PDB file of C-alpha atoms in Angstrom:
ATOM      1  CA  UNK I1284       6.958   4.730  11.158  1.00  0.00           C
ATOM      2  CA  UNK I1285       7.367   3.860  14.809  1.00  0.00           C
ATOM      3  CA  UNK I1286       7.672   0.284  15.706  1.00  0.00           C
ATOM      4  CA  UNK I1287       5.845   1.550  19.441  1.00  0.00           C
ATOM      5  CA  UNK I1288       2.724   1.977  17.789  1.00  0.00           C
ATOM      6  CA  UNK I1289       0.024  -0.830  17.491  1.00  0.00           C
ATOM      7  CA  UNK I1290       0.335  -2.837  14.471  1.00  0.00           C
ATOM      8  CA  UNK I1291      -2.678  -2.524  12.107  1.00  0.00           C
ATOM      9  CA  UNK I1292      -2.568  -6.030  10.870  1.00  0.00           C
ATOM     10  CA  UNK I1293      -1.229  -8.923  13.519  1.00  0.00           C
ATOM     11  CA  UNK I1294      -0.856 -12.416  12.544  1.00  0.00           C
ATOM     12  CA  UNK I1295      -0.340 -14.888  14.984  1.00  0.00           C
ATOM     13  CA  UNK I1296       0.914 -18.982  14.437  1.00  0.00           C
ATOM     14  CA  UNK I1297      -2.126 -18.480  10.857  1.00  0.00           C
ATOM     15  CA  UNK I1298      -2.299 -22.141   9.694  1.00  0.00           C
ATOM     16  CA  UNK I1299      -4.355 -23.183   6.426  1.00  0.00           C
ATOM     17  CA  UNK I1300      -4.570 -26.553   5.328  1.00  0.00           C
ATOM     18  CA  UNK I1301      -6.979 -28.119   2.716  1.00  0.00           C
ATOM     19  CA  UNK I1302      -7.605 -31.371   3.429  1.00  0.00           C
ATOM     20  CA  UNK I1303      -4.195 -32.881   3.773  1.00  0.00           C
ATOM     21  CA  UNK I1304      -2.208 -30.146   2.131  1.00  0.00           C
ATOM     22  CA  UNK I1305      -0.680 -27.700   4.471  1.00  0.00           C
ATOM     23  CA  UNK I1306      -0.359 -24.185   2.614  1.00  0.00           C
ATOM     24  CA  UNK I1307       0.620 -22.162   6.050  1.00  0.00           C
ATOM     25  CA  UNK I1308       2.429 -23.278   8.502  1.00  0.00           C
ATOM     26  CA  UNK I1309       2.491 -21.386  11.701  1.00  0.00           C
ATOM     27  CA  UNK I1310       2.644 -17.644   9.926  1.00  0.00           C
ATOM     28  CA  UNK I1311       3.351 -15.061  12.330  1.00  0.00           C
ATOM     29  CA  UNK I1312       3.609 -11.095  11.272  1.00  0.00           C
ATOM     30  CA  UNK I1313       2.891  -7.664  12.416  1.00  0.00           C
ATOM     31  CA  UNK I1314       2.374  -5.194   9.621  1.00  0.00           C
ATOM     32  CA  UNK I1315       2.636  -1.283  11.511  1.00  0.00           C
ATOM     33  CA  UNK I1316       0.277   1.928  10.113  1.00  0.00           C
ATOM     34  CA  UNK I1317       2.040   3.247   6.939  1.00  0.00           C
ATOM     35  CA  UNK I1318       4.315   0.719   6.316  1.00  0.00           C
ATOM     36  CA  UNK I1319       5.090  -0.978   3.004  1.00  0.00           C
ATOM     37  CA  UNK I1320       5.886  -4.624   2.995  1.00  0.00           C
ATOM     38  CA  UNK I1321       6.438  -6.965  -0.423  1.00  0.00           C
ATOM     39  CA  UNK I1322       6.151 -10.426   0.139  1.00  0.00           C
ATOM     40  CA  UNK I1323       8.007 -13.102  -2.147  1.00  0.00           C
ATOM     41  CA  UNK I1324       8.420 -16.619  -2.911  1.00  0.00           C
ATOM     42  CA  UNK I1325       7.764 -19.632  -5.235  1.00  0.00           C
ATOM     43  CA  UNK I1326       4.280 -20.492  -6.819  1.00  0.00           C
ATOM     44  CA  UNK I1327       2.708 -22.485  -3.742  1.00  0.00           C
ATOM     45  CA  UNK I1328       5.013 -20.925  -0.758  1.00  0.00           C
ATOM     46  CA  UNK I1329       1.260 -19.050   0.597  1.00  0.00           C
ATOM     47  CA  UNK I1330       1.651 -15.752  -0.088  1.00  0.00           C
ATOM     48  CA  UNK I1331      -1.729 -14.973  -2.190  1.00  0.00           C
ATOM     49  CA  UNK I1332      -3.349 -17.463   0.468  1.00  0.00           C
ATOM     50  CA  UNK I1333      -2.103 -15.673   3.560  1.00  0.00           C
ATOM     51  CA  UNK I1334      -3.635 -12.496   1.991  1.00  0.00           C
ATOM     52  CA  UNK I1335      -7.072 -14.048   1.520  1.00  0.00           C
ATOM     53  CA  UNK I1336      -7.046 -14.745   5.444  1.00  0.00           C
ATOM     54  CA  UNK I1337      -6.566 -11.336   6.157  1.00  0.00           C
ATOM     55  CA  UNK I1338      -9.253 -10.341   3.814  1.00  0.00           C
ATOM     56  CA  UNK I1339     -11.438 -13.495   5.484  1.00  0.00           C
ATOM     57  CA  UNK I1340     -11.698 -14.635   1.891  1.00  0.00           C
ATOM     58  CA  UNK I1341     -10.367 -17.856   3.047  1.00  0.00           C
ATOM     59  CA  UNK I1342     -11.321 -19.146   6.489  1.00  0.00           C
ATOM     60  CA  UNK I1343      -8.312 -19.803   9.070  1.00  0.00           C
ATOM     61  CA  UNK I1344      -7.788 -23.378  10.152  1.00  0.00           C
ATOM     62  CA  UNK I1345      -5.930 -22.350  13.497  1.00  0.00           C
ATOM     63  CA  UNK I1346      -4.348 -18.862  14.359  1.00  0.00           C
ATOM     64  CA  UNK I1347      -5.396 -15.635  15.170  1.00  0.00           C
ATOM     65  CA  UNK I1348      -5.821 -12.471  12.350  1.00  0.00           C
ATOM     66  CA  UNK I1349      -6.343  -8.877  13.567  1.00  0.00           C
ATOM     67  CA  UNK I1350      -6.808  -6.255  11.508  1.00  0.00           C
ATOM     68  CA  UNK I1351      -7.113  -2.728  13.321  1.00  0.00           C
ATOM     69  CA  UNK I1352      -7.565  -4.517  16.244  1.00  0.00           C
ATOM     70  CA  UNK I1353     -11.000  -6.319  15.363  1.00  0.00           C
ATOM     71  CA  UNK I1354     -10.599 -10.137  14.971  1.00  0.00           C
ATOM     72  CA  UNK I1355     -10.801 -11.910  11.513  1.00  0.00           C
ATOM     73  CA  UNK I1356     -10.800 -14.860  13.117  1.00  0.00           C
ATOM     74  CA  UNK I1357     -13.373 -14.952  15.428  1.00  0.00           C
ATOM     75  CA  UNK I1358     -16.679 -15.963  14.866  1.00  0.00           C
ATOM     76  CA  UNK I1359     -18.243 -13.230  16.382  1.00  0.00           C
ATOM     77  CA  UNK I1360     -16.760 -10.538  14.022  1.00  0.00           C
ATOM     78  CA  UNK I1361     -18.672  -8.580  11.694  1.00  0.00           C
ATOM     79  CA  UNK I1362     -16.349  -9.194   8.534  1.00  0.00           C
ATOM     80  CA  UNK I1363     -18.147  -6.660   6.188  1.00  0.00           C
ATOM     81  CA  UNK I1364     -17.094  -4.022   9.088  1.00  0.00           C
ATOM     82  CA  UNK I1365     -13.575  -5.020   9.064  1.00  0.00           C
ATOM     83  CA  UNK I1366     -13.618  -5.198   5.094  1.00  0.00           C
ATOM     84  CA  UNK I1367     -14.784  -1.723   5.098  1.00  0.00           C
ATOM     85  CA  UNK I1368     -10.741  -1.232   6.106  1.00  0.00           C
ATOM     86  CA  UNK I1369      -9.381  -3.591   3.440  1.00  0.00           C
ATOM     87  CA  UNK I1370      -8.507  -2.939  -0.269  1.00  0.00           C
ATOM     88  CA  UNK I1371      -7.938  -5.838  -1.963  1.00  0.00           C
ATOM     89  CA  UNK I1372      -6.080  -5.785  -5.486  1.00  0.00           C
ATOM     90  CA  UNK I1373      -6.603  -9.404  -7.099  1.00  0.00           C
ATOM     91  CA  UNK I1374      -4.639 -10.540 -10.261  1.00  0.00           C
ATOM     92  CA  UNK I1375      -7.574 -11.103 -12.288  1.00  0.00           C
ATOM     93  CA  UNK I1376      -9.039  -7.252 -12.181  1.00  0.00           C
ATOM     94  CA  UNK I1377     -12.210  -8.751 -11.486  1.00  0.00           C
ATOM     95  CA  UNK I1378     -13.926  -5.241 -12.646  1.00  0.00           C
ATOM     96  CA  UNK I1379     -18.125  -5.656 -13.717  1.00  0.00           C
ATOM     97  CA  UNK I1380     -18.222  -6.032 -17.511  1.00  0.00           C
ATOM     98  CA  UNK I1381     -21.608  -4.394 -17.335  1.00  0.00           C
ATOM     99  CA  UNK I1382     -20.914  -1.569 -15.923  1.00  0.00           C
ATOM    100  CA  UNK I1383     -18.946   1.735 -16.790  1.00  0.00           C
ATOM    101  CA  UNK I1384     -15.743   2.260 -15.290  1.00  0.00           C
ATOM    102  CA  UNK I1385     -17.101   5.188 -13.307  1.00  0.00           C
ATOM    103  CA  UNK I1386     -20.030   2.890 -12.449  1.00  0.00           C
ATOM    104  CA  UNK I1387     -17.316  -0.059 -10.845  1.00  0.00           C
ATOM    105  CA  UNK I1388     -15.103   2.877  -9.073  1.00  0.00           C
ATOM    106  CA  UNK I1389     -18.690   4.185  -7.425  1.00  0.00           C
ATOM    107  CA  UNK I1390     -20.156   0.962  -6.676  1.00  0.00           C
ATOM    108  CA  UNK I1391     -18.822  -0.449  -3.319  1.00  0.00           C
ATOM    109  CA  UNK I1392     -19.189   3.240  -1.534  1.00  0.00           C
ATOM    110  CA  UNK I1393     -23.073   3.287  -2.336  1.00  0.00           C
ATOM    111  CA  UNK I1394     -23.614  -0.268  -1.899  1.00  0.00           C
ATOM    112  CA  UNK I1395     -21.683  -0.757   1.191  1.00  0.00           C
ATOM    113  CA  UNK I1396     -20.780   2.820   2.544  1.00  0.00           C
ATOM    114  CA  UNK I1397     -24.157   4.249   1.410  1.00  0.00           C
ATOM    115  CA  UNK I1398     -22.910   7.250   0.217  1.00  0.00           C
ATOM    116  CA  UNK I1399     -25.033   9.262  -1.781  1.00  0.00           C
ATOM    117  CA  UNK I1400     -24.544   9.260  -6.000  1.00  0.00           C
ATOM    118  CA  UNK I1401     -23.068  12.925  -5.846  1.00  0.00           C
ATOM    119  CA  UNK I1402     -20.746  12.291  -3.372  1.00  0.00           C
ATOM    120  CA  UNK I1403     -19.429   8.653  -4.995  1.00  0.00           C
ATOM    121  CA  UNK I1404     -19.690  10.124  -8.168  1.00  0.00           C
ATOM    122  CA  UNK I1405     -17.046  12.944  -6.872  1.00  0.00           C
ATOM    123  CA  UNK I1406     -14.998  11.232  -5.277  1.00  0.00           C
ATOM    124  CA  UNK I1407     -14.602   8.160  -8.280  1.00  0.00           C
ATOM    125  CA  UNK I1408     -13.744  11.142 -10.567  1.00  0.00           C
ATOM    126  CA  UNK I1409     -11.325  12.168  -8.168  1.00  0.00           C
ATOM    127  CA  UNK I1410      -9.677   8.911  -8.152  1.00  0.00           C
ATOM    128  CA  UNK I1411      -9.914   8.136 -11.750  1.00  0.00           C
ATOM    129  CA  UNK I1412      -8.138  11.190 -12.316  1.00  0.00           C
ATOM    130  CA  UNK I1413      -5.620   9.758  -9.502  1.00  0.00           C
ATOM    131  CA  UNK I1414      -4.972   6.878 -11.684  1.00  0.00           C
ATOM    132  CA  UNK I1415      -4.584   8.593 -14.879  1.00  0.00           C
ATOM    133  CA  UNK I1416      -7.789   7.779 -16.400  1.00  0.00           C
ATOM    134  CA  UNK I1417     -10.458  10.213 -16.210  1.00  0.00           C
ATOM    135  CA  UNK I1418     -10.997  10.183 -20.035  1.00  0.00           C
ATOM    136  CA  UNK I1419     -12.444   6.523 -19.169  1.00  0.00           C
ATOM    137  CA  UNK I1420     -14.890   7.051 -16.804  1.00  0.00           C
ATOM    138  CA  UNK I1421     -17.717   6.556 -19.270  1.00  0.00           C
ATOM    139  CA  UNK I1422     -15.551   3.165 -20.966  1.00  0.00           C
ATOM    140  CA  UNK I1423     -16.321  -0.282 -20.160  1.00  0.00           C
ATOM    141  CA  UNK I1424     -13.880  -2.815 -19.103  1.00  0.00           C
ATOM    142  CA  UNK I1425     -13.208  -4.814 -22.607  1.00  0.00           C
ATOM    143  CA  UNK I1426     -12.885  -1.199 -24.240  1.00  0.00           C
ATOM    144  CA  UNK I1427      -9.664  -0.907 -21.557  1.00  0.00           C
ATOM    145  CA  UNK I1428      -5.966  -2.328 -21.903  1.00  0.00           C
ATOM    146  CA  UNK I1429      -5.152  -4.850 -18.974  1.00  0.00           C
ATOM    147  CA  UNK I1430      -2.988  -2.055 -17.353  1.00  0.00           C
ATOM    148  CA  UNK I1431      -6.140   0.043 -17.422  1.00  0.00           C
ATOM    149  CA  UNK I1432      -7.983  -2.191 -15.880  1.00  0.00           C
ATOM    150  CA  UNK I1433      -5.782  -2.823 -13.345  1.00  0.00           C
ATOM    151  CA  UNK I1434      -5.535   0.767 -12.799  1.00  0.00           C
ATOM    152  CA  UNK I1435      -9.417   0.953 -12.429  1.00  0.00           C
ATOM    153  CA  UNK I1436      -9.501  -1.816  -9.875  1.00  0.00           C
ATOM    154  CA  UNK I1437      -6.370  -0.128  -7.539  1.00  0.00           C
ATOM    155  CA  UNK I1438      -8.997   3.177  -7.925  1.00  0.00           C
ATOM    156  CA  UNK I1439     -12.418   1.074  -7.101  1.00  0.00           C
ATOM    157  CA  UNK I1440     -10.347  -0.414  -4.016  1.00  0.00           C
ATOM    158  CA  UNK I1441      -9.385   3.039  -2.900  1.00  0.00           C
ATOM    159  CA  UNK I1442     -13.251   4.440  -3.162  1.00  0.00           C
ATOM    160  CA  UNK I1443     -13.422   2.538   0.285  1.00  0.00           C
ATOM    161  CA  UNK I1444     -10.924   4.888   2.371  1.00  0.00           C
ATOM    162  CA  UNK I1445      -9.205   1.617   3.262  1.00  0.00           C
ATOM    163  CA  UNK I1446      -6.809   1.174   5.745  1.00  0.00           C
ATOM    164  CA  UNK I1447      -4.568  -1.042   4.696  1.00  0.00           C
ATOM    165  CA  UNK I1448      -4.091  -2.704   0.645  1.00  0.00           C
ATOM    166  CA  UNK I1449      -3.816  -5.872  -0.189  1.00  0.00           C
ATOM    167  CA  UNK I1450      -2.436  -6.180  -3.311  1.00  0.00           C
ATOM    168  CA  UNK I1451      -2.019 -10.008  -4.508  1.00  0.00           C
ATOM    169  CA  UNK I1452       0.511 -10.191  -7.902  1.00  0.00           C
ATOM    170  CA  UNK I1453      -1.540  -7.282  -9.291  1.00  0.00           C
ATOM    171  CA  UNK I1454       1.261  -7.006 -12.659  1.00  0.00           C
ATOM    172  CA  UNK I1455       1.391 -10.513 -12.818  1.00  0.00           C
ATOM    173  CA  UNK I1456      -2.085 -11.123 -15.573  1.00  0.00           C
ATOM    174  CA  UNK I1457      -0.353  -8.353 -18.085  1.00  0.00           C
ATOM    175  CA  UNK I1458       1.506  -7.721 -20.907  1.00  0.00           C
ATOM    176  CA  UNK I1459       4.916  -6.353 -20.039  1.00  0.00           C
ATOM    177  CA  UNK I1460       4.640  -3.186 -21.269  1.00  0.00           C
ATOM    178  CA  UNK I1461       1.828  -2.466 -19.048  1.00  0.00           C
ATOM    179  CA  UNK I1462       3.165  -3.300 -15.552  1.00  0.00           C
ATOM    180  CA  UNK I1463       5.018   0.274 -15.182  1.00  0.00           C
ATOM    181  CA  UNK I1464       1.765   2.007 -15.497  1.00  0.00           C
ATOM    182  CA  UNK I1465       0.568  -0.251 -12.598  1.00  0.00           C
ATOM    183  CA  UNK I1466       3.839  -0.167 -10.479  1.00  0.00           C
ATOM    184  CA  UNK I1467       3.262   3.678 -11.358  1.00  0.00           C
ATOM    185  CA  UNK I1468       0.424   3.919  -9.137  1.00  0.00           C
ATOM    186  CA  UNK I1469       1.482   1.885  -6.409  1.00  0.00           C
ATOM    187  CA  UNK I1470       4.201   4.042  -6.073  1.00  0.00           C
ATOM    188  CA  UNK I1471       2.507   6.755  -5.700  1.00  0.00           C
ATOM    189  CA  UNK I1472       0.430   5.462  -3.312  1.00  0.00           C
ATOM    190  CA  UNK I1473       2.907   4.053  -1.240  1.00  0.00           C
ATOM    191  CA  UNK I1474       4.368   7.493  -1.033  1.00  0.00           C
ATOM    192  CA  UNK I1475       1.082   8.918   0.476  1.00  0.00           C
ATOM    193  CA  UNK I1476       1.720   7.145   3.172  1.00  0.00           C
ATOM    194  CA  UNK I1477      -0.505   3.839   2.709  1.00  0.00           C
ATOM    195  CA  UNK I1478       0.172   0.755   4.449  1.00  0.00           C
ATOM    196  CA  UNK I1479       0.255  -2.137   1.644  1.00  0.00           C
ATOM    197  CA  UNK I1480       1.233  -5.620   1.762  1.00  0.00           C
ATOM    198  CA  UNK I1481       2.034  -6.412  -1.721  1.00  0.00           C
ATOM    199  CA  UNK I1482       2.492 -10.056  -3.241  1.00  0.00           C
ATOM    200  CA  UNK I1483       4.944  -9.939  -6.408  1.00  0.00           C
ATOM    201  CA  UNK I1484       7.402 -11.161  -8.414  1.00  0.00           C
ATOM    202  CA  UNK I1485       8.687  -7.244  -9.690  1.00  0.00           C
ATOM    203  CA  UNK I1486      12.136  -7.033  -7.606  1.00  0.00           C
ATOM    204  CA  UNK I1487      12.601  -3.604  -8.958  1.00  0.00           C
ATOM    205  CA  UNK I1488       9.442  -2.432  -7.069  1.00  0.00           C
ATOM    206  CA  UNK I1489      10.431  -4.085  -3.434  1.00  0.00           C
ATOM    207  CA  UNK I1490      14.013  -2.503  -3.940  1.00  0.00           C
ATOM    208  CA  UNK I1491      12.482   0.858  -4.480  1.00  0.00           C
ATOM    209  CA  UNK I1492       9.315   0.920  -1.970  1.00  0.00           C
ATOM    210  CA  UNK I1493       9.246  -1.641   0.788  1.00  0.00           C
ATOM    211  CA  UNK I1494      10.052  -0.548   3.792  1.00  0.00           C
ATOM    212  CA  UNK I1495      10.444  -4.630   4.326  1.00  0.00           C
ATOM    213  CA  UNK I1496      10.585  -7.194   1.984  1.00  0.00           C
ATOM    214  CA  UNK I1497       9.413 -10.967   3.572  1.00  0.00           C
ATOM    215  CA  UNK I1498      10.326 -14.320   1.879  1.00  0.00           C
ATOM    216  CA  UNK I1499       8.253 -17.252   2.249  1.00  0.00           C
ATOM    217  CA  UNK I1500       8.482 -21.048   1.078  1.00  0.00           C
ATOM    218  CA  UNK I1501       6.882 -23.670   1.938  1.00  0.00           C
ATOM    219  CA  UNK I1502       4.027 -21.789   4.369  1.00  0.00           C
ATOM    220  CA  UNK I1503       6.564 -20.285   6.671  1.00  0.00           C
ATOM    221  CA  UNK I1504       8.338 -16.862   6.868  1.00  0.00           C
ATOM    222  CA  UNK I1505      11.881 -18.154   5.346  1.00  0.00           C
ATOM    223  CA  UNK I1506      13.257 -14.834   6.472  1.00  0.00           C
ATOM    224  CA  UNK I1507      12.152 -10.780   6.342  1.00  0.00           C
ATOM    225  CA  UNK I1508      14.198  -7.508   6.633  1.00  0.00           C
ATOM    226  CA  UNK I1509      15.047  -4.473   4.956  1.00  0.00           C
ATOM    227  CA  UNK I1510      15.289  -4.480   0.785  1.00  0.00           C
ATOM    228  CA  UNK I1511      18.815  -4.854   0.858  1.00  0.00           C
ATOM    229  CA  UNK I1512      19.396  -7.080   3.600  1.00  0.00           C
ATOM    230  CA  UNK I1513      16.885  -9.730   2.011  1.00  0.00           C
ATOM    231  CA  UNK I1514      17.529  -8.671  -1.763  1.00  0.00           C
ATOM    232  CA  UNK I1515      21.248  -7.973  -1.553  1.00  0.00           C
ATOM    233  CA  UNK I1516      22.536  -9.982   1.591  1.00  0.00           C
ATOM    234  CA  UNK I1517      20.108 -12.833   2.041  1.00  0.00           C
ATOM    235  CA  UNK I1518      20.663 -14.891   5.376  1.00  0.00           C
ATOM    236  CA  UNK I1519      19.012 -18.536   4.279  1.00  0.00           C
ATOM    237  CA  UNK I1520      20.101 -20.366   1.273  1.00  0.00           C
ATOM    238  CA  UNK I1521      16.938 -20.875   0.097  1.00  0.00           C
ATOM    239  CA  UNK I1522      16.332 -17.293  -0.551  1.00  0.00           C
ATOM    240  CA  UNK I1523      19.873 -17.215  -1.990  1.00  0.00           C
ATOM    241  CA  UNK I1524      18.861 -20.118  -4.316  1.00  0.00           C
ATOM    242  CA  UNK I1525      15.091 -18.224  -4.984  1.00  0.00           C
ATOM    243  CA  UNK I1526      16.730 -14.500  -5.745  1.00  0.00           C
ATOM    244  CA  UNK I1527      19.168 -16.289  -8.480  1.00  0.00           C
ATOM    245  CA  UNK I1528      16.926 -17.221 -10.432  1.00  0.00           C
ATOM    246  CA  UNK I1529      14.687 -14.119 -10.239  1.00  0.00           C
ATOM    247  CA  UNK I1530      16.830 -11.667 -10.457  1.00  0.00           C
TER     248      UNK I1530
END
């Protein structure tokens, strides 16, 4: 990764209040193509919130958001163009109970892409198989463990050809035993050379696959670097004070 290319995602003084409450607080970032950055704080620091700005899911109060160089921001933006780019990975797997987990994985490329039934049937075999579970594609969600589901959602996200993935606490809904299988697939992904920004708690996963890890409290970058010089060597006390109890 070469910091003299253009950053994909660009986030410049992103402030979001509701009413009175202040959740950011000036946020500035540049995420680069292919680069894998974990994002971590306390319950209420902003992270999940500054990833629904990028995604437009919440609306800016002041700032500036550009994702491959079109503006979130700006009123004049086509947002379901720029969310053609986006995969977004939500906590709750948010997957349509209705429908056949072939049927979710296909369902954004004909609706939105309009791609043909062939070709988005191909291609959410393909990924299903990607995610280990092409013996489901004729399931339904309830029929699937949470890590499956999980797994379904990462493969419906992917069915876009996204850009970048958003992935907001996507371990943090399931049973223990089932976040490996998750963190399995993000791994993999990361190593195909995805760019991700990834809100967690899973320390183990930042160590092994950011390229940089960020800390944020309060709606403000606390500090960011590499894995080890945020996980191991922390600058700020408050990330000192945040990583002992984590870790």
């Amino acid at each position: 990764m070469s910091e003299t290319t253009k950053p994909i995602v660009e986030i410049r003084d992103l402030k979001k209040a509701f009413g009175d409450h202040v959740v950011l607080d000036g946020i500035s970032l540049d995420v680069h193509p292919g680069e894998k950055v974990v994002v971590l704080g306390p319950s209420g620091s902003g992270k999940s919130t500054m990833l629904r700005c990028i995604n437009a899911l919440e609306v800016a109060t002041s700032g500036h958001i550009y994702v491959d160089g079109a503006e979130i921001t700006s009123p004049r933006t086509n947002l379901n163009k720029v969310r053609e780019h986006l995969g977004m990975v939500f906590q709750r797997f948010n997957l349509w109970p209705h429908k056949t987990v072939l049927e979710n994985v296909m369902l954004a490329k004909r609706i939105v892409l309009g791609a043909g039934a062939d070709e988005a049937r191909a291609q959410a075999l393909e990924l299903l198989k990607s995610v280990g579970l092409s013996d489901k594609a004729d399931a339904y969600p309830a029929a699937l463990s949470g890590g499956q589901q999980q797994r379904v959602a990462i493969a419906r996200a992917l069915a876009m050809s996204p850009k970048v993935m958003l992935f907001d606490e996507p371990t943090s809904a399931l049973d223990p035993e089932l976040v490996g299988e998750v963190l399995a697939v993000m791994k993999r992904l990361a190593e195909s050379g995805m760019t991700m920004i990834v809100v967690t708690h899973e320390i183990g996963f930042a160590r092994e696959v950011a390229d940089r890890v960020i800390f944020m409290d309060g709606g403000k970058i606390v500090e960011q670097g590499s894995p080890d010089e945020i996980l191991v060597s922390p600058k700020e006390e408050r990330t000192r004070s945040f990583l002992a109890r984590v870790l």
